[in-house]
Amino acid sequence: MPSSPRPALDPIAGLLAIVLPGAGHLYRGEPKRALGIAAGVLGLFFGGILIGGIDVIDSKEDRLWFAGQALVGPVAIVVDQVYQNAIKVDGQLPEPTPGETPNATRSIGKVNEIGTLYATIAGMLNLIVILDAFLPPRRLREDDRRVV
Amino acid sequence: MITTLAWRPFLDPINLHDWWYLLLFPLALGISLTYRAVRQTSMDGYPRAVLSLTGQIIVGISALGVASYIVIIVLVPMLTPMPQ
């Protein structure tokens, strides 16, 4: 039975996938797939921030969670840097005081847990996406599936 | 005087503390969008596959929730009754 040649590793697509979710597949000429990936990963990441506030991305206080979130790519690093440098004051989120609006509100309870989970799942899914962009695709084509 | 601050998206947490379980729906959709985009052979049936996987995740998680409830609320008190 003739087997189709395995495509070579695609380091450029892998690097692009690390830079922005979906960019690697867009480079490989799969725009619909790239759109689905970008909508899923970035939707979950920013959905998590929408649910729990920017407090869910915190490399200082939630180091282990941030390790998973950072897999989303530079977007996660930038959001964390904005939080650490532009929103926190002296490494702390200021407590709300009468007549003064804090830069952001610390999230607690279920919305904090779920927001953190959203952003971390986004990062873990993006790891699958990066591997799929970098390694030869293992998806069976319709022709191969009929033979199998 | 009580003042309530307006919700600022992405800065303040959303006020869904009592309805947190509804957040399972967008979570399942996001996972399905990404996973099916990677695994789908052809993108022709992509929307249907995404909806199917979203439903499977929601049903699966809900079933786990019901099973946990039965174990914790019904079975455990039945097997190890608290002394009166």
Coordinates of C-alpha atoms in Angstrom, one line a residue:
Chain A
M1 CA 0.0 0.0 0.0
P2 CA 1.6 3.3 -1.0
S3 CA 2.0 5.7 1.9
S4 CA 1.9 9.5 1.5
P5 CA 5.2 11.2 2.4
R6 CA 5.4 12.7 5.8
P7 CA 5.7 16.5 5.7
A8 CA 8.9 17.8 7.3
L9 CA 9.1 19.8 10.5
D10 CA 7.9 23.3 10.1
P11 CA 9.9 25.5 12.6
I12 CA 8.6 28.8 11.1
A13 CA 5.0 27.7 11.6
G14 CA 5.9 26.6 15.2
L15 CA 7.5 29.9 16.0
L16 CA 4.6 31.9 14.6
A17 CA 2.2 29.7 16.7
I18 CA 4.2 30.7 19.8
V19 CA 4.0 34.4 18.9
L20 CA 0.2 34.4 18.3
P21 CA -2.3 31.6 18.5
G22 CA -3.4 30.6 15.0
A23 CA -0.6 32.4 13.2
G24 CA 1.3 29.1 12.5
H25 CA -1.7 27.5 10.8
L26 CA -2.3 30.7 8.9
Y27 CA 1.3 30.6 7.6
R28 CA 0.7 26.9 6.6
G29 CA -2.2 28.1 4.4
E30 CA -5.1 27.0 6.7
P31 CA -7.0 30.2 7.4
K32 CA -10.2 28.6 8.6
R33 CA -8.3 26.4 11.0
A34 CA -6.3 29.4 12.2
L35 CA -9.5 31.4 12.8
G36 CA -11.0 28.6 14.9
I37 CA -7.8 28.3 16.9
A38 CA -7.5 32.1 17.5
A39 CA -11.1 32.4 18.5
G40 CA -10.8 29.5 20.9
V41 CA -7.5 30.3 22.6
L42 CA -7.8 34.1 22.7
G43 CA -11.5 33.8 23.5
L44 CA -10.8 31.7 26.6
F45 CA -7.8 33.8 27.6
F46 CA -9.6 37.2 27.4
G47 CA -12.8 35.5 28.6
G48 CA -11.0 34.5 31.8
I49 CA -9.8 38.1 32.3
L50 CA -13.4 39.4 31.6
I51 CA -14.8 37.0 34.3
G52 CA -12.2 37.4 37.0
G53 CA -10.6 40.7 36.1
I54 CA -7.0 41.3 35.3
D55 CA -6.2 39.9 38.8
V56 CA -6.4 36.3 37.3
I57 CA -3.1 36.9 35.4
D58 CA -0.5 37.3 38.1
S59 CA 3.0 36.0 37.7
K60 CA 4.0 37.0 41.3
E61 CA 1.1 35.7 43.4
D62 CA -0.1 32.8 41.2
R63 CA 3.2 31.6 39.8
L64 CA 2.1 28.0 39.0
W65 CA -1.1 29.1 37.3
F66 CA 0.8 31.7 35.3
A67 CA 3.1 29.0 34.0
G68 CA 0.1 27.5 32.2
Q69 CA -1.2 30.9 31.2
A70 CA 2.1 31.9 29.7
L71 CA 1.7 29.2 27.1
V72 CA -0.8 31.5 25.3
G73 CA 2.4 33.4 24.2
P74 CA 3.6 37.0 24.4
V75 CA 0.0 38.2 24.9
A76 CA 0.0 36.7 28.4
I77 CA 3.4 38.2 29.2
V78 CA 2.2 41.7 28.1
V79 CA -1.0 41.4 30.2
D80 CA 1.0 40.3 33.2
Q81 CA 3.5 43.2 32.8
V82 CA 0.6 45.7 32.5
Y83 CA -0.9 44.3 35.7
Q84 CA 2.4 44.3 37.6
N85 CA 3.7 47.7 36.4
A86 CA 0.7 49.9 35.5
I87 CA -2.0 48.6 37.9
K88 CA -0.3 47.4 41.0
V89 CA 1.3 49.9 43.3
D90 CA 4.5 48.8 45.0
G91 CA 3.7 45.2 44.0
Q92 CA 0.3 45.3 45.7
L93 CA -3.2 46.0 44.5
P94 CA -4.4 49.0 46.5
E95 CA -7.3 48.5 48.8
P96 CA -10.4 50.5 47.9
T97 CA -10.7 53.7 49.9
P98 CA -13.7 56.1 50.2
G99 CA -13.7 58.6 47.3
E100 CA -10.9 56.9 45.4
T101 CA -11.3 54.4 42.7
P102 CA -8.7 51.6 42.6
N103 CA -7.0 50.8 39.3
A104 CA -8.5 47.3 39.5
T105 CA -10.5 45.1 41.9
R106 CA -9.1 42.0 43.4
S107 CA -11.3 39.0 42.5
I108 CA -12.3 36.4 45.0
G109 CA -14.3 33.2 45.2
K110 CA -15.7 31.3 42.3
V111 CA -15.2 34.0 39.6
N112 CA -11.5 34.2 40.5
E113 CA -11.1 30.4 40.3
I114 CA -13.1 30.1 37.0
G115 CA -11.3 33.1 35.4
T116 CA -8.0 31.7 36.3
L117 CA -9.1 28.3 35.0
Y118 CA -10.2 29.8 31.7
A119 CA -6.9 31.5 31.1
T120 CA -4.8 28.4 32.1
I121 CA -6.9 26.1 29.8
A122 CA -6.3 28.6 27.0
G123 CA -2.5 28.2 27.5
M124 CA -2.6 24.4 27.7
L125 CA -4.7 24.2 24.5
N126 CA -2.2 26.5 22.8
L127 CA 0.5 24.0 23.6
I128 CA -1.4 21.5 21.5
V129 CA -1.7 24.1 18.8
I130 CA 2.0 24.9 18.8
L131 CA 2.9 21.2 18.5
D132 CA 0.4 20.8 15.7
A133 CA 2.0 23.7 13.8
F134 CA 5.5 22.6 14.5
L135 CA 5.3 18.8 13.9
P136 CA 4.0 17.1 10.8
P137 CA 0.2 17.0 10.9
R138 CA -1.1 13.6 11.9
R139 CA -4.6 14.3 10.7
L140 CA -5.8 11.5 8.3
R141 CA -6.8 12.9 5.0
E142 CA -10.2 11.7 3.6
D143 CA -8.3 9.5 1.0
D144 CA -6.2 7.8 3.7
R145 CA -9.2 7.2 5.9
R146 CA -11.0 5.3 3.1
V147 CA -8.0 3.0 2.7
V148 CA -7.7 2.4 6.4
Chain B
M1 CA -24.1 57.7 51.3
I2 CA -23.6 54.4 49.5
T3 CA -22.0 54.7 46.1
T4 CA -21.7 51.8 43.7
L5 CA -19.0 51.8 41.1
A6 CA -19.7 50.8 37.6
W7 CA -18.2 47.5 36.4
R8 CA -15.1 48.0 34.4
P9 CA -14.6 45.1 31.9
F10 CA -11.2 43.3 32.3
L11 CA -10.4 45.3 35.5
D12 CA -13.1 44.2 37.8
P13 CA -14.5 40.7 38.2
I14 CA -17.9 40.0 36.8
N15 CA -20.7 39.7 39.3
L16 CA -21.8 36.2 38.5
H17 CA -21.1 34.7 42.0
D18 CA -24.6 33.1 42.2
W19 CA -24.7 32.0 38.5
W20 CA -21.1 30.7 38.2
Y21 CA -22.2 27.3 36.8
L22 CA -23.4 29.1 33.6
L23 CA -19.7 29.8 32.8
L24 CA -19.4 26.2 31.9
F25 CA -21.1 26.9 28.5
P26 CA -18.5 29.4 27.1
L27 CA -15.7 27.3 28.6
A28 CA -16.9 24.2 26.8
L29 CA -17.4 26.2 23.6
G30 CA -13.8 27.6 23.8
I31 CA -12.3 24.2 24.3
S32 CA -14.3 22.7 21.5
L33 CA -13.4 25.6 19.0
T34 CA -9.7 25.0 19.6
Y35 CA -9.6 21.2 19.9
R36 CA -11.8 20.6 16.8
A37 CA -9.8 23.1 14.8
V38 CA -6.7 21.0 15.4
R39 CA -8.2 17.6 15.1
Q40 CA -10.7 18.1 12.3
T41 CA -9.7 16.4 9.0
S42 CA -11.7 18.8 6.9
M43 CA -13.1 22.1 8.0
D44 CA -16.4 21.5 6.1
G45 CA -18.0 19.9 9.1
Y46 CA -16.3 22.1 11.7
P47 CA -19.3 24.0 13.1
R48 CA -21.3 20.8 13.6
A49 CA -18.3 19.1 15.3
V50 CA -17.8 22.1 17.6
L51 CA -21.4 22.0 18.7
S52 CA -21.3 18.3 19.2
L53 CA -18.2 18.4 21.4
T54 CA -19.6 21.4 23.3
G55 CA -22.7 19.3 24.1
Q56 CA -20.6 16.3 25.1
I57 CA -18.5 18.3 27.5
I58 CA -21.5 20.0 29.1
V59 CA -23.3 16.6 29.5
G60 CA -20.1 14.9 30.8
I61 CA -19.3 17.6 33.4
S62 CA -23.0 17.8 34.5
A63 CA -23.0 14.0 34.9
L64 CA -19.9 14.2 37.1
G65 CA -21.6 16.9 39.2
V66 CA -24.7 14.8 39.7
A67 CA -22.5 11.7 40.5
S68 CA -20.5 13.7 43.1
Y69 CA -23.7 15.0 44.6
I70 CA -25.1 11.5 45.0
V71 CA -21.9 10.2 46.5
I72 CA -21.4 13.1 49.0
I73 CA -25.1 13.9 49.9
V74 CA -26.6 10.4 49.7
L75 CA -24.1 7.6 49.8
V76 CA -21.6 8.8 52.3
P77 CA -24.2 9.7 55.0
M78 CA -25.9 6.4 54.4
L79 CA -22.7 4.3 54.7
T80 CA -21.2 6.3 57.6
P81 CA -24.1 7.7 59.6
M82 CA -23.3 10.5 62.1
P83 CA -23.7 9.5 65.7
Q84 CA -27.0 10.8 67.2

